[in-house]
Coordinates of N, CA and C in Angstrom, one line a residue:
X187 N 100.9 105.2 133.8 CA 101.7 104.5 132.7 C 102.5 103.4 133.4
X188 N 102.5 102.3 132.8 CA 103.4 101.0 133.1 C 103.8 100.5 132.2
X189 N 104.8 99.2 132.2 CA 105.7 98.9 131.8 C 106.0 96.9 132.4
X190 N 106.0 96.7 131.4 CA 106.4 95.0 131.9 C 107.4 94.4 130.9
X191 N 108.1 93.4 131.4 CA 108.8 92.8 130.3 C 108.1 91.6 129.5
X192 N 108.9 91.9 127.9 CA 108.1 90.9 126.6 C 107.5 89.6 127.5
X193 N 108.4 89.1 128.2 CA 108.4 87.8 128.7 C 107.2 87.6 129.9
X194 N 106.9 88.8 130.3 CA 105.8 88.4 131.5 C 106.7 89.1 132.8
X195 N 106.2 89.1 134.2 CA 107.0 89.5 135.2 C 105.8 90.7 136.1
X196 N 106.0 91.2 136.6 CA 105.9 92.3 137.5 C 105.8 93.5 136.7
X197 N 104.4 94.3 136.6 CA 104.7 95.6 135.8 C 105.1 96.5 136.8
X198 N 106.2 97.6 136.7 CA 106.1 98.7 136.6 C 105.8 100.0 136.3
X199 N 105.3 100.8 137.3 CA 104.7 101.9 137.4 C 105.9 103.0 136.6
X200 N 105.6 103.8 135.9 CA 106.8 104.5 135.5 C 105.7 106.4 135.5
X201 N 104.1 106.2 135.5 CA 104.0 107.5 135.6 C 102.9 107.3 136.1
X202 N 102.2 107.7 137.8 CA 101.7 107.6 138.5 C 99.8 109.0 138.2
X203 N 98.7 108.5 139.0 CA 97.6 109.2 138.4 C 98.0 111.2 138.9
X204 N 98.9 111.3 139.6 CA 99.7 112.9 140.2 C 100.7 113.0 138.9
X205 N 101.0 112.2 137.9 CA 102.0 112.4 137.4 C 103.5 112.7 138.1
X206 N 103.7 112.1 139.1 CA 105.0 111.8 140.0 C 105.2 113.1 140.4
X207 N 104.3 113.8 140.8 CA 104.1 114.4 141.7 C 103.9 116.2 140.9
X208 N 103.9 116.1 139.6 CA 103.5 117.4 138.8 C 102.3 118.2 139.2
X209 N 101.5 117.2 139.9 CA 100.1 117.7 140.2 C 99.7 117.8 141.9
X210 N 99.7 118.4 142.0 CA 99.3 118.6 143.8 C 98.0 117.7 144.6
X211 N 98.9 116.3 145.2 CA 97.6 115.8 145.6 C 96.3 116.9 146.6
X212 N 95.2 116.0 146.0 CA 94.4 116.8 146.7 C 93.8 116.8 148.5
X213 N 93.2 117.2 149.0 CA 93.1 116.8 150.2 C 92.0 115.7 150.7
X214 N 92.2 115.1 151.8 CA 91.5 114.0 152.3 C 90.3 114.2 152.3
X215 N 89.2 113.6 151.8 CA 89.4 111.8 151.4 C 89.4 112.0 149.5
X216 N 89.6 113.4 149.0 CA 90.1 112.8 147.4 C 91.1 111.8 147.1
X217 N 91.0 111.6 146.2 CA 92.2 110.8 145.4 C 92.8 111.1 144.3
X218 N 94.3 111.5 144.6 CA 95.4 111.8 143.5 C 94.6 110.8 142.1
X219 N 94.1 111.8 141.4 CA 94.2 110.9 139.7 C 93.9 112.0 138.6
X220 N 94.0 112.7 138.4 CA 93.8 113.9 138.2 C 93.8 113.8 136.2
X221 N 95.0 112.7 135.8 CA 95.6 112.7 134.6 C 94.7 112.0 133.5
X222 N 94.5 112.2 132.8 CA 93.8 111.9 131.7 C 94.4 111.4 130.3
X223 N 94.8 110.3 130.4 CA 95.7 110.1 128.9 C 95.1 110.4 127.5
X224 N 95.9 111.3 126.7 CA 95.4 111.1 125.6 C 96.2 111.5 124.7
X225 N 95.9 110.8 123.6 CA 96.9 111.2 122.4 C 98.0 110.5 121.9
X226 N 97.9 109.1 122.0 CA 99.4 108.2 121.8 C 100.4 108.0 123.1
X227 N 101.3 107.2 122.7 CA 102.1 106.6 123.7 C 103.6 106.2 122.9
X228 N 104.8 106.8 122.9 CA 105.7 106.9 121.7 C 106.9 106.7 122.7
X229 N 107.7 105.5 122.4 CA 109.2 105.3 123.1 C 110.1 105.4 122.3
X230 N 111.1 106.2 122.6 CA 112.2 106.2 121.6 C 113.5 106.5 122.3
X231 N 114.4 105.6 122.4 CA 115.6 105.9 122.8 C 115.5 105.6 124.6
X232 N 115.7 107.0 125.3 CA 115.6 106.8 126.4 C 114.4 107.4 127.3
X233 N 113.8 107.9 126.6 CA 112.3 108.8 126.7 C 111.2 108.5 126.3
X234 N 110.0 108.8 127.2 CA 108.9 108.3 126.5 C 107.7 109.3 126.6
X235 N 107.1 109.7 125.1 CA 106.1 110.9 124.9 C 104.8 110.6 125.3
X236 N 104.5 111.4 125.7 CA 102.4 111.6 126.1 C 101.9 112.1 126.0
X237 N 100.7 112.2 126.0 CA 99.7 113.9 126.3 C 99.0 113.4 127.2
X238 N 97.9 114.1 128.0 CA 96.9 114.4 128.5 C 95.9 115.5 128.1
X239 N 94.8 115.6 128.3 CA 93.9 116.6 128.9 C 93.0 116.8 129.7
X240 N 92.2 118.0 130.1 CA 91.9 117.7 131.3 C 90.1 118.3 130.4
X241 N 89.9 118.1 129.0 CA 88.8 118.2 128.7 C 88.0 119.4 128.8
X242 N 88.4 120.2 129.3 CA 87.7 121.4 129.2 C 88.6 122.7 129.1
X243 N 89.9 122.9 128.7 CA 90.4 123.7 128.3 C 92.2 124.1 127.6
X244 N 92.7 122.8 128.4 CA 94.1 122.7 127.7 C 94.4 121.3 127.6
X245 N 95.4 120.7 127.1 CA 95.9 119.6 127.2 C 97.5 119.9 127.1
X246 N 98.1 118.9 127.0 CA 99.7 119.1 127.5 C 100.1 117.7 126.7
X247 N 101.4 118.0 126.2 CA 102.7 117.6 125.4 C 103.8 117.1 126.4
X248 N 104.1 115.8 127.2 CA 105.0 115.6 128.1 C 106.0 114.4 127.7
X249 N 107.1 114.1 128.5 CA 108.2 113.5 128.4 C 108.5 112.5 130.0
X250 N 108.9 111.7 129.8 CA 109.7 110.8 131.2 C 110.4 109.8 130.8
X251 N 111.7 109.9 131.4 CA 112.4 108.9 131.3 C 111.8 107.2 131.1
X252 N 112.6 106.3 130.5 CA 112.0 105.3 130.0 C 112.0 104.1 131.9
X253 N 112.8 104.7 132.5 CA 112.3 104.4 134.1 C 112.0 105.0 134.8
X254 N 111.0 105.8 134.6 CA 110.4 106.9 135.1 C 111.2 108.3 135.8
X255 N 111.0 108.4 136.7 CA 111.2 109.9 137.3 C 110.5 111.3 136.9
X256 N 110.8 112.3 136.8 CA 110.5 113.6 136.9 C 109.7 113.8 135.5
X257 N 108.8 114.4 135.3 CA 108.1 114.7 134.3 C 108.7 116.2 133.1
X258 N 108.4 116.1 132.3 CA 108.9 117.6 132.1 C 107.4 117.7 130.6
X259 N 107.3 119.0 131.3 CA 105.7 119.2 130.5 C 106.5 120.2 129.4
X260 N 106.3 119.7 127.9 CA 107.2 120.2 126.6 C 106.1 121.4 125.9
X261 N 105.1 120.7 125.8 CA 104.1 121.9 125.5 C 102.7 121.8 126.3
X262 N 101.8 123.2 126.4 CA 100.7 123.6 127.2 C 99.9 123.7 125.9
X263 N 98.5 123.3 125.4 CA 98.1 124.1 124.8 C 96.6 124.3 125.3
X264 N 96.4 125.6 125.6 CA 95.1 126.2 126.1 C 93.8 126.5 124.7
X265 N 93.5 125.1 124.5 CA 92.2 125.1 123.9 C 91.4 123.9 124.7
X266 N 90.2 123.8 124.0 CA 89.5 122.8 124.5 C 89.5 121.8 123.4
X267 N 90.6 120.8 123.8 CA 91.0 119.9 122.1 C 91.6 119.1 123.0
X268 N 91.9 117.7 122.4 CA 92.8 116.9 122.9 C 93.8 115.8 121.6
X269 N 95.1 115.6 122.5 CA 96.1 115.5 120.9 C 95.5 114.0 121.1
X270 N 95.4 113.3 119.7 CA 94.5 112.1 119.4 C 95.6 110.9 119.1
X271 N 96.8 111.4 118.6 CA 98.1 110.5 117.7 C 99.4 111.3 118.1
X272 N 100.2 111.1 118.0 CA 101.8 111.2 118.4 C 102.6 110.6 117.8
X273 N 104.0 110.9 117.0 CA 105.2 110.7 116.8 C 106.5 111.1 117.3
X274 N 107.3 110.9 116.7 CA 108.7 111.8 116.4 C 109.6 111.3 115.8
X275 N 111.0 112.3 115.2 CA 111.9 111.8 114.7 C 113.0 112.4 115.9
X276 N 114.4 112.7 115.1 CA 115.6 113.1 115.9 C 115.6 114.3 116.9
X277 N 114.6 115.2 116.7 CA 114.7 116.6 117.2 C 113.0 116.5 118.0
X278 N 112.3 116.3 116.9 CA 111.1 117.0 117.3 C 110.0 115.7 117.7
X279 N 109.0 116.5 118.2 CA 107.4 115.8 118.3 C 106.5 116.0 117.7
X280 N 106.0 115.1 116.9 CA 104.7 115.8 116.4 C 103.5 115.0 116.7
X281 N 102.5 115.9 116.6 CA 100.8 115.1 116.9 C 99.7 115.7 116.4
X282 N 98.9 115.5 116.4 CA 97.6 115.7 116.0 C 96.4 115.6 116.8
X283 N 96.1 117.2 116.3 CA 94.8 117.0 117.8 C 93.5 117.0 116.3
X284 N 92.1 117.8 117.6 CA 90.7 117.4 116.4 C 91.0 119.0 115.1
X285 N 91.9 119.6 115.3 CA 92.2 121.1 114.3 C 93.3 120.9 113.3
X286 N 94.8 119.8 113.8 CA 95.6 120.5 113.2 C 97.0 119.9 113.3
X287 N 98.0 119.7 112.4 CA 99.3 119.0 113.1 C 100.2 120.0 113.7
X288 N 100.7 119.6 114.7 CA 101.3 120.7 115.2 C 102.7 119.9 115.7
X289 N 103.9 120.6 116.1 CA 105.1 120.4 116.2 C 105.8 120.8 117.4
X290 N 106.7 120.3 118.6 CA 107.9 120.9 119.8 C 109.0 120.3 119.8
X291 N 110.0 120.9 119.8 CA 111.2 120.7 119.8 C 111.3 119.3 121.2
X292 N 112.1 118.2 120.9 CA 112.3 116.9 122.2 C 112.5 117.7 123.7
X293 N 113.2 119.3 123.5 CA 113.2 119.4 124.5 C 112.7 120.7 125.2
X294 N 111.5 120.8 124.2 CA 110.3 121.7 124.6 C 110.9 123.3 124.0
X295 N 109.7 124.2 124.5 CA 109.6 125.5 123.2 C 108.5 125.6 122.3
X296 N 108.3 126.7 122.1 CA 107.3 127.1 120.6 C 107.1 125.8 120.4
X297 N 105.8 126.2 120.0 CA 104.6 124.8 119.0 C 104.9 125.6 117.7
X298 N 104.6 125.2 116.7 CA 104.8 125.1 115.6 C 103.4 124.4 114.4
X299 N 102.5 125.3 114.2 CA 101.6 124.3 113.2 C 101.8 124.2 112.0
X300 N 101.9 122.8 111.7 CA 102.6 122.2 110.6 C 101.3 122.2 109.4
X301 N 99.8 122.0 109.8 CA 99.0 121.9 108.7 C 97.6 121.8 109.7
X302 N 96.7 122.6 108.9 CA 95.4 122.3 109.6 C 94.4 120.8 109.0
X303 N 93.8 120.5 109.9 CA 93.4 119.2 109.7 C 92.0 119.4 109.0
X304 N 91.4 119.0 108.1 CA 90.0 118.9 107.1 C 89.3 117.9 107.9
X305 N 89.4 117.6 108.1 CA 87.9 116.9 108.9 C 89.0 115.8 110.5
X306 N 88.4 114.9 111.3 CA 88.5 114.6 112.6 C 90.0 113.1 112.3
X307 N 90.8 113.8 112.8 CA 92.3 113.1 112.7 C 92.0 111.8 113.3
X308 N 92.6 111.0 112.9 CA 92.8 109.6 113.7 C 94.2 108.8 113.9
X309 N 95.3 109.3 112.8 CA 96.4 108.6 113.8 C 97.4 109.1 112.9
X310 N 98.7 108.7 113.4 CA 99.9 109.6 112.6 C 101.3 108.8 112.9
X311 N 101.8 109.0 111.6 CA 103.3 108.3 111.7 C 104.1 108.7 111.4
X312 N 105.4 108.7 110.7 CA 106.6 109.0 110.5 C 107.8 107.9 110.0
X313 N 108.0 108.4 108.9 CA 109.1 107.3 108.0 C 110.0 108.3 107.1
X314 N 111.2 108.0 106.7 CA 111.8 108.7 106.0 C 111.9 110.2 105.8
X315 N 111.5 110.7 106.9 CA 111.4 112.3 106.4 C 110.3 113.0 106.2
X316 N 108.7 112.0 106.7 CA 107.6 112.2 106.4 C 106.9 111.6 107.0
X317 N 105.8 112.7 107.5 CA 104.6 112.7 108.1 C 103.5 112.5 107.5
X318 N 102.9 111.1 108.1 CA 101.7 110.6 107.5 C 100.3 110.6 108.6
X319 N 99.5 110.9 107.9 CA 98.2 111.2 108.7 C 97.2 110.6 108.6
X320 N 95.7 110.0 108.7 CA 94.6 109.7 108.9 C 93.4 110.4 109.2
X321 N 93.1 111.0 108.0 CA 91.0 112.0 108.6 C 90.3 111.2 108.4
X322 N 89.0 111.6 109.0 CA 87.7 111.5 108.3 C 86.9 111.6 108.6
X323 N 85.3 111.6 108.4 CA 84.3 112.3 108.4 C 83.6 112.2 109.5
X324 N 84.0 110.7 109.8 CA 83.4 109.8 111.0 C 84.0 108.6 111.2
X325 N 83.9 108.2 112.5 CA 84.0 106.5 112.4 C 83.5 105.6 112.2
X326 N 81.9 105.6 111.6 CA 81.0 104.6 111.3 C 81.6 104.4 109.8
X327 N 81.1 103.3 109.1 CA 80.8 102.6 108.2 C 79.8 103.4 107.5
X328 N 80.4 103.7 106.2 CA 79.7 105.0 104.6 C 80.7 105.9 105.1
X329 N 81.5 106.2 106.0 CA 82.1 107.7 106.1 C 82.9 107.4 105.8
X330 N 84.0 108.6 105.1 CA 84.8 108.9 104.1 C 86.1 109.4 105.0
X331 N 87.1 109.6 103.8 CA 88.7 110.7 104.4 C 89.4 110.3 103.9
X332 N 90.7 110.8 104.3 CA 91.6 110.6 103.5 C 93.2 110.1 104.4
X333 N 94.2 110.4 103.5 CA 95.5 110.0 104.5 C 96.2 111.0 103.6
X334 N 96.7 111.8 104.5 CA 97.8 112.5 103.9 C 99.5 112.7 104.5
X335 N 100.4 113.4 103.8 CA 102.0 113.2 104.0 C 102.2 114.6 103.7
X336 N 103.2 114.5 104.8 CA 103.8 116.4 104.8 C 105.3 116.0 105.1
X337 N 106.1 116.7 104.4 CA 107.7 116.8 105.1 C 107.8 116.7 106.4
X338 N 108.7 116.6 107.3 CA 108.6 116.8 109.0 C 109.2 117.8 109.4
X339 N 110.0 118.6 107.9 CA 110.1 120.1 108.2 C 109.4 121.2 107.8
X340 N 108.0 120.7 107.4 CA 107.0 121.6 107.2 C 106.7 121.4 105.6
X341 N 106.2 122.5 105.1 CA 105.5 122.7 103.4 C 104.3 122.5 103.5
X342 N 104.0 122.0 102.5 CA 102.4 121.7 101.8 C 102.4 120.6 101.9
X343 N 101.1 119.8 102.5 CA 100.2 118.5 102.7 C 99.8 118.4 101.5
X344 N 99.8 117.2 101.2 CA 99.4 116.6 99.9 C 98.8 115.2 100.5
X345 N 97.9 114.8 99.6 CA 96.8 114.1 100.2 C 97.4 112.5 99.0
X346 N 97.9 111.6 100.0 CA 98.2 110.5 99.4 C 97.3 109.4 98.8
X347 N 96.0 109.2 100.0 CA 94.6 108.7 99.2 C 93.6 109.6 99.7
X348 N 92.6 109.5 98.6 CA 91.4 110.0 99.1 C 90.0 109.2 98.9
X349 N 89.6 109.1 99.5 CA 87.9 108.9 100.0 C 88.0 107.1 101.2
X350 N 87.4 106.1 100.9 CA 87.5 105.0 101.4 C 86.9 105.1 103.0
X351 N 86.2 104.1 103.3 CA 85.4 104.0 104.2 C 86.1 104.4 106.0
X352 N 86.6 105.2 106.1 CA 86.7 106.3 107.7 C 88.2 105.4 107.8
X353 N 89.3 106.0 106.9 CA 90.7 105.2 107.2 C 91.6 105.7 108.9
X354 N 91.5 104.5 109.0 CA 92.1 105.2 110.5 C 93.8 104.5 110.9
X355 N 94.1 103.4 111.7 CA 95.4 103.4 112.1 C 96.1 103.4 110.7
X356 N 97.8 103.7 111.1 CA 98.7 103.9 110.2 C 99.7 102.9 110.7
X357 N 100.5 102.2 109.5 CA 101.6 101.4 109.9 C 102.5 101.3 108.7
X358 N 103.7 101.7 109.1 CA 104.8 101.7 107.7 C 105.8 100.5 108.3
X359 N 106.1 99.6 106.6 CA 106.9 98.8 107.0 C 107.5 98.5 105.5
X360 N 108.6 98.0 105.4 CA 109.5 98.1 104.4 C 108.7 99.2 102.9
X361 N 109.0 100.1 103.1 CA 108.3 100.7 102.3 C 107.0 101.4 101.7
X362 N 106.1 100.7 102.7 CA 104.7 100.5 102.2 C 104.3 100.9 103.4
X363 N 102.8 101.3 103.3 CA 101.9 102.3 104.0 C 100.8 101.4 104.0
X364 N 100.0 100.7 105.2 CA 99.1 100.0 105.4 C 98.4 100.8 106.6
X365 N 96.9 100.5 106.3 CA 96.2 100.7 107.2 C 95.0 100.1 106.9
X366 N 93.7 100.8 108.4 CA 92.6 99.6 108.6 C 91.6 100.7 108.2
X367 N 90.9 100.4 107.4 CA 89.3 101.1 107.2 C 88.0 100.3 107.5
X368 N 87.0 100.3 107.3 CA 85.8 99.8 107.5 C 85.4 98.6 107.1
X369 N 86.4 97.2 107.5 CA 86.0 96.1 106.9 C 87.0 95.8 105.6
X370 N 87.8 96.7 105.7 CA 89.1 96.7 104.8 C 90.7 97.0 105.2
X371 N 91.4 96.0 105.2 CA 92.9 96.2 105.1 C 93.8 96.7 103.7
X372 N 94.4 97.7 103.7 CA 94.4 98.6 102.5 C 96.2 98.7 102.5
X373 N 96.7 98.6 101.3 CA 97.8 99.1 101.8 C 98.5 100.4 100.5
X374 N 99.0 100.9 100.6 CA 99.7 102.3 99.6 C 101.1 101.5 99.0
X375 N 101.4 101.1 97.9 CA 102.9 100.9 97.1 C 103.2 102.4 97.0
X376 N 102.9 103.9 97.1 CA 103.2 104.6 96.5 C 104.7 105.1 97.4
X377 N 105.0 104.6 98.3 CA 106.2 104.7 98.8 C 107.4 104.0 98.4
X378 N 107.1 102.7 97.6 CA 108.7 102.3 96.9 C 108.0 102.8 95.4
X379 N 107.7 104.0 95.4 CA 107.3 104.5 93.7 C 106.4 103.8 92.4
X380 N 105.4 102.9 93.3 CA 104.6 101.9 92.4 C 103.0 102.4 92.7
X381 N 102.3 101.9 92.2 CA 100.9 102.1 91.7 C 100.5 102.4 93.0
X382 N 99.2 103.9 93.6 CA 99.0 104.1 94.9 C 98.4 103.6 96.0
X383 N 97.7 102.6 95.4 CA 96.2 102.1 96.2 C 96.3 100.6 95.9
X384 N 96.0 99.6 96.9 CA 95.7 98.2 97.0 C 94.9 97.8 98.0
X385 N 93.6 97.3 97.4 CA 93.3 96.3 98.5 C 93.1 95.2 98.6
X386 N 93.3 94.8 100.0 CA 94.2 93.3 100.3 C 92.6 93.0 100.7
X387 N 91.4 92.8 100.9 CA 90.2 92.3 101.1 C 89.9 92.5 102.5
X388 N 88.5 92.0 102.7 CA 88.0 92.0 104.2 C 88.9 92.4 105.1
X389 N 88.8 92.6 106.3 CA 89.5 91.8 107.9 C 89.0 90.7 108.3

């Protein structure tokens, strides 16, 4: 993981292929790289969230200072899944792997599954007190899904749109809920309480 300034300059390294040393380099002539990014990349404040996995049986929930140092691994989860999207608000993390949204406290503890996923997640955000999601059936062009919103303190998922050609990134800004589907930029009024669905034409 690196880091450069807006302006250009020298990137810095802030989380190395050992994960700054979490992982035991191996012996000569391997090479320390062990990490596998996956799942989003979320800065907030003084911290910055990640996952990895290692593809064949857990993946991991981690944290590092926004200039690097010491790692602190928040959650383990021993399946063969990997988290695909990442948020958070004041307390918590949330993400989404290929099953399910799930939840850890910023400074680790119990996971928490917030809702199981209906078909293959693709990205996730957070505005106002609510968690917004991305499924769908596929990523080609004819495949379907939906976007749904859940409180960020849990309840029932309710599905904001449904069907539209494999909706995938999420982006909230004054209000409104935009995102990209298959040859379509789309966006939701239903967050300043107006009509649900718009589309803005081609890309």
């Amino acid at each position: 993981m690196r880091r450069i300034a807006r302006k250009g300059g020298t990137p810095e390294t802030l989380v190395n292929g050992a994960l700054n040393g979490l992982i035991t380099a191996p012996p000569e002539p391997l090479i320390p790289g062990s990490r596998f990014p996956r799942g989003g990349l979320v800065v907030d404040g003084s911290e910055v969230f990640f996952g990895d996995s290692n593809f064949f049986d857990s993946y991991r929930i981690m944290k590092v200072a926004v200039t690097g140092g010491a790692i602190t691994v928040l959650a383990t989860m021993a399946e063969d899944d990997s988290p695909v999207a990442m948020t958070v608000d004041a307390d918590n993390v949330f993400w989404v792997d290929g099953n399910a949204l799930n939840q850890v406290a910023r400074s680790g503890g119990a996971v928490s599954k917030l809702s199981d996923t209906e078909d293959t997640p693709l990205d996730l955000t957070f505005a106002s007190g609510q968690l917004f999601w991305s499924e769908t059936t596929g990523p080609a062009h004819g495949e379907t899904g939906r976007i749904k919103t859940l409180p960020s303190t849990g309840g029932t998922a309710t599905i904001l749109h449904q069907g539209g050609d494999a909706p995938r990134e999420l982006v909230i800004a004054n209000h409104l809920l935009y995102w990209n589907e298959g040859g379509i930029l789309a966006l939701s009024k239903t967050l300043a309480g107006l009509p649900p669905f718009h589309r803005k034409g081609d890309q």
